[in-house]
GROMACS .gro file of C-alpha atoms in nm:
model
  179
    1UNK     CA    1   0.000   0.000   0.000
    2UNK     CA    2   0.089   0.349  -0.110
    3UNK     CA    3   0.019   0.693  -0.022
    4UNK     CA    4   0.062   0.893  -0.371
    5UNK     CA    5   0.282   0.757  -0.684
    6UNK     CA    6   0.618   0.779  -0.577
    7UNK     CA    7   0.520   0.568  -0.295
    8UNK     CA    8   0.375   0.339  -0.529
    9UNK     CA    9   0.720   0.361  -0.770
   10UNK     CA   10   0.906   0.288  -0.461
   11UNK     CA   11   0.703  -0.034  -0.358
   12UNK     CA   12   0.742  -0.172  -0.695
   13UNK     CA   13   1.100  -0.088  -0.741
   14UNK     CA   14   1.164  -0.331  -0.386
   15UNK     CA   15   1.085  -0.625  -0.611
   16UNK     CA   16   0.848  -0.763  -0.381
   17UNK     CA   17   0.542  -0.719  -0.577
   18UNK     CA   18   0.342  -0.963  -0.742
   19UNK     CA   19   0.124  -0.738  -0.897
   20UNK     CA   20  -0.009  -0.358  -0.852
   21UNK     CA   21  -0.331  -0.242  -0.806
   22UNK     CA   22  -0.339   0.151  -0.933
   23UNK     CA   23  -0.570   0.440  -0.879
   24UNK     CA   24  -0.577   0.728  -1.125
   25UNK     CA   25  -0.653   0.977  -0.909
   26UNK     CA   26  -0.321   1.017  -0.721
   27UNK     CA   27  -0.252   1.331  -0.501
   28UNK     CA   28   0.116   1.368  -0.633
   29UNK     CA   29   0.112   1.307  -1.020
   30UNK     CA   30  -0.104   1.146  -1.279
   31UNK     CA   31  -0.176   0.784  -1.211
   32UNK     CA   32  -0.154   0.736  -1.587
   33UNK     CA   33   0.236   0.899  -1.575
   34UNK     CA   34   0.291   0.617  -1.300
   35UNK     CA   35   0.197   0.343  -1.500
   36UNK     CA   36   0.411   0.464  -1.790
   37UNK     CA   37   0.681   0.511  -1.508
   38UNK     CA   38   0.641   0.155  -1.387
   39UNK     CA   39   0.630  -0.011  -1.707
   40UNK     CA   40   0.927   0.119  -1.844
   41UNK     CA   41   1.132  -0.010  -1.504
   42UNK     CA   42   0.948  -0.348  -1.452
   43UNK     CA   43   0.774  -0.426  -1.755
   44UNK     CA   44   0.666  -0.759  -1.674
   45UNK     CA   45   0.481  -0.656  -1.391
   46UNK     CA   46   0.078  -0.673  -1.364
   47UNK     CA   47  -0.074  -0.309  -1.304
   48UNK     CA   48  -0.466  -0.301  -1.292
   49UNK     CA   49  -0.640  -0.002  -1.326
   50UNK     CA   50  -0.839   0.067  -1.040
   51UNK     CA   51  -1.035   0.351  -1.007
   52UNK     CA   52  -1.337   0.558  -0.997
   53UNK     CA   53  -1.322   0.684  -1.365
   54UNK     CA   54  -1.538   0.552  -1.594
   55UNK     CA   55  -1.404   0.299  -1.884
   56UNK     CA   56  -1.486   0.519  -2.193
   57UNK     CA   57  -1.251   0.751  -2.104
   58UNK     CA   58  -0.978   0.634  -1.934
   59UNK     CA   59  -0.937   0.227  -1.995
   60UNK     CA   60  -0.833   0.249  -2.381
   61UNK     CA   61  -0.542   0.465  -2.284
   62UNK     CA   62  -0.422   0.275  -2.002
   63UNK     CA   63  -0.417  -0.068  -2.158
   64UNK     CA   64  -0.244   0.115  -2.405
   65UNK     CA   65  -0.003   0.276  -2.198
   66UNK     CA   66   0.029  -0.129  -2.036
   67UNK     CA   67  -0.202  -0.231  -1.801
   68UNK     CA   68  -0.289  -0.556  -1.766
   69UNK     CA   69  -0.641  -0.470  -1.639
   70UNK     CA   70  -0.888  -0.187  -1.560
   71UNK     CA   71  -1.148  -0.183  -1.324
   72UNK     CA   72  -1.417   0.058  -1.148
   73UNK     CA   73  -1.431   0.094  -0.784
   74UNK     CA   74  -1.797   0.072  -0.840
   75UNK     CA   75  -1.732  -0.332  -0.905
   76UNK     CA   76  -1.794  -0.652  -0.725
   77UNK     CA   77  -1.530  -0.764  -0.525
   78UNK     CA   78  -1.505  -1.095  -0.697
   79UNK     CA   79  -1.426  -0.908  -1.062
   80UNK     CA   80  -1.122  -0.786  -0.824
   81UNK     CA   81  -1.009  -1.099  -0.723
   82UNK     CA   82  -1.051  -1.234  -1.089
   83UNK     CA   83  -0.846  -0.971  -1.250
   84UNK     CA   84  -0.562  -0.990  -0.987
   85UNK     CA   85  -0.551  -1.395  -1.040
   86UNK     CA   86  -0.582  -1.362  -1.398
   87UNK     CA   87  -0.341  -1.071  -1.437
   88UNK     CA   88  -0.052  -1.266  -1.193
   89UNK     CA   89  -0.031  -1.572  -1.451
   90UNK     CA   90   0.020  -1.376  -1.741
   91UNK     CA   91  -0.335  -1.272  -1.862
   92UNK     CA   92  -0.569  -0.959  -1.915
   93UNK     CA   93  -0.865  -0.844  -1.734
   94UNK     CA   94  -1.137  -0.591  -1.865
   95UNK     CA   95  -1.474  -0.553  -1.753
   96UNK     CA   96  -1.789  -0.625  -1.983
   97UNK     CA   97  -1.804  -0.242  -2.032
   98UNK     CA   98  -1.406  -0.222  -2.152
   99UNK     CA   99  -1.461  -0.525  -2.395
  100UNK     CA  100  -1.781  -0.306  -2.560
  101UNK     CA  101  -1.580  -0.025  -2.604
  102UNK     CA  102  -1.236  -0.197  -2.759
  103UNK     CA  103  -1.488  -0.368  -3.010
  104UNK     CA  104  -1.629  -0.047  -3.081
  105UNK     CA  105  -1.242   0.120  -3.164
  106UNK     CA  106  -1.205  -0.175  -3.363
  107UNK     CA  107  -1.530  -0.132  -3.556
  108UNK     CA  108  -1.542   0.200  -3.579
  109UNK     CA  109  -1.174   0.345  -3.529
  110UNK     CA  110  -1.244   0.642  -3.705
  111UNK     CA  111  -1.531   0.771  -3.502
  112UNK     CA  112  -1.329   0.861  -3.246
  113UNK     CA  113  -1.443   1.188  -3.024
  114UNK     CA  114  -1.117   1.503  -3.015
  115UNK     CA  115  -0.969   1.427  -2.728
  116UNK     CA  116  -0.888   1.034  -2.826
  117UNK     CA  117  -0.642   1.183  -3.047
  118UNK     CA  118  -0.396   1.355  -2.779
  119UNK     CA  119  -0.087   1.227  -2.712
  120UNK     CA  120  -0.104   1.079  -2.357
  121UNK     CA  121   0.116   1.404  -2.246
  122UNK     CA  122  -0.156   1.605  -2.387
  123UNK     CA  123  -0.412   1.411  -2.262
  124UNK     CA  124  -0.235   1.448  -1.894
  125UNK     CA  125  -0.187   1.836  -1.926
  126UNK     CA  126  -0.538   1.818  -2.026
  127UNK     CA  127  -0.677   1.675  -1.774
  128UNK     CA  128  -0.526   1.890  -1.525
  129UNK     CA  129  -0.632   2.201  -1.697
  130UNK     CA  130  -0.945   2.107  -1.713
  131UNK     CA  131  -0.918   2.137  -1.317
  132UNK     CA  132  -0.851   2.462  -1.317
  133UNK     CA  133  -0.441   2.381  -1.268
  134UNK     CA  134  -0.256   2.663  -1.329
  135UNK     CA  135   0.026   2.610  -1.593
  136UNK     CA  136   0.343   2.652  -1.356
  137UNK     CA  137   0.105   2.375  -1.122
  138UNK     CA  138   0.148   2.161  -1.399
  139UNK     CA  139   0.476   2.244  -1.481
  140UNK     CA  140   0.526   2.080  -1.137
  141UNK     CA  141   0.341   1.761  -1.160
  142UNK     CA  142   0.456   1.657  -1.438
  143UNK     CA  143   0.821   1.777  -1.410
  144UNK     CA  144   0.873   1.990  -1.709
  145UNK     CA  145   0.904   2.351  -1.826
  146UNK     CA  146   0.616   2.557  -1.829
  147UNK     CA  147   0.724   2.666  -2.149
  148UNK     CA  148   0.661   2.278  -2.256
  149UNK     CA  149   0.315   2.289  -2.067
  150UNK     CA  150   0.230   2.602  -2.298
  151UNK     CA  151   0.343   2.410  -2.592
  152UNK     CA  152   0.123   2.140  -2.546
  153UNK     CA  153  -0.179   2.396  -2.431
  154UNK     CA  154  -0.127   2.541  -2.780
  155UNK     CA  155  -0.199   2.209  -2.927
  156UNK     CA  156  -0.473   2.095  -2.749
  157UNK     CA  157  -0.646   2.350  -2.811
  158UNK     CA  158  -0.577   2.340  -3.163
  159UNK     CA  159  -0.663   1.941  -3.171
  160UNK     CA  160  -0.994   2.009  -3.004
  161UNK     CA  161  -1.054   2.360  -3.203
  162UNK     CA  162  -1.076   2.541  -2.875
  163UNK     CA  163  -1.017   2.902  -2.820
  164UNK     CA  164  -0.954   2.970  -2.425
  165UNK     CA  165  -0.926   2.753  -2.120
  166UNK     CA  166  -1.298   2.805  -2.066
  167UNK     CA  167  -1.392   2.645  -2.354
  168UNK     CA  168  -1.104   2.359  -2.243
  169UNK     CA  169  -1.319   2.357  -1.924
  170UNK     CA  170  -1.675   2.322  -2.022
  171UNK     CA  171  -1.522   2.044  -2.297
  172UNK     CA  172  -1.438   1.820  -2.059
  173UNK     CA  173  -1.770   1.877  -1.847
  174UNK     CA  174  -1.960   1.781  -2.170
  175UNK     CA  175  -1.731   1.488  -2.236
  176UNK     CA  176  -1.742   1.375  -1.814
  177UNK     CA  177  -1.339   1.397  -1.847
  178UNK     CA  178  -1.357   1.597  -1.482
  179UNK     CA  179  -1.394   1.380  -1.160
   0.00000   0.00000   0.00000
């Protein structure tokens, strides 16, 4: 167990992990930045998603980013207990919900909304904007420039043919992108 994502970076790093059970909604730095973070030092290891965002946002982008599984905290606890066994020999684990909307990407990989198209550092910068984070905030979290956080406003913006940070704002209201 972990307080924030360092803490959780530091558990894994000790080796003595089977598997890791991760929350999105970290107080330190985006749980999708930790995932990236722990798959590129222990690739092998299971990380399911576990959290209180909803699948057609978030899950696509984490099993892309490498998790083995993703899972609401709105669940039964036995789906929990079947994703950790099946993720620990070497499997995947999605919910009915996740598999719906992978075969929709597949069938329809065109149709997808703006914000599908950011670059998972967009999509991060993103989602902190969109709670009213100021850029040198995010600067912080994500441990670059702000000059680089400006850089990727610019384009998100542009990608989602947005004018302001209001319009960024009431975006991801309309899209339920804000906790």
């Amino acid at each position: 167990e972990a307080p924030d994502g360092e803490g959780a970076l530091a558990a894994a790093r000790s080796g003595e992990v089977d598997a890791v059970l991760l929350d999105l909604g970290l107080p330190d730095r985006p749980g999708l930045d930790v995932l990236q973070q722990l798959k590129l030092e222990r690739p092998s290891l299971p990380v399911v998603i576990l959290t209180m965002h909803g699948e057609e946002v978030f899950a696509v982008r984490a099993l892309r980013l490498g998790a083995s599984g993703y899972l609401t905290k709105g669940g039964a606890p036995e789906e929990l207990l079947a994703a950790l066994e099946k993720v620990t020999r070497g499997g995947r684990f999605v919910s009915e919900a996740v598999a719906e909307r992978l075969a929709d990407l597949v069938a329809h990989g065109t149709d997808r909304p703006p914000h599908e198209l950011l670059s998972d550092r967009e999509f991060q910068v993103f989602g902190l904007m969109a709670q009213g984070r100021s850029l040198t905030e995010i600067a912080r979290a994500l441990f670059v420039s702000v000059k680089t956080v400006s850089t990727h406003r610019a384009r998100i913006l542009q990608k989602l043919g947005l004018r302001n940070n209001a319009e960024l704002v009431q975006y991801a209201l309309r899209h339920g992108l804000v906790p």
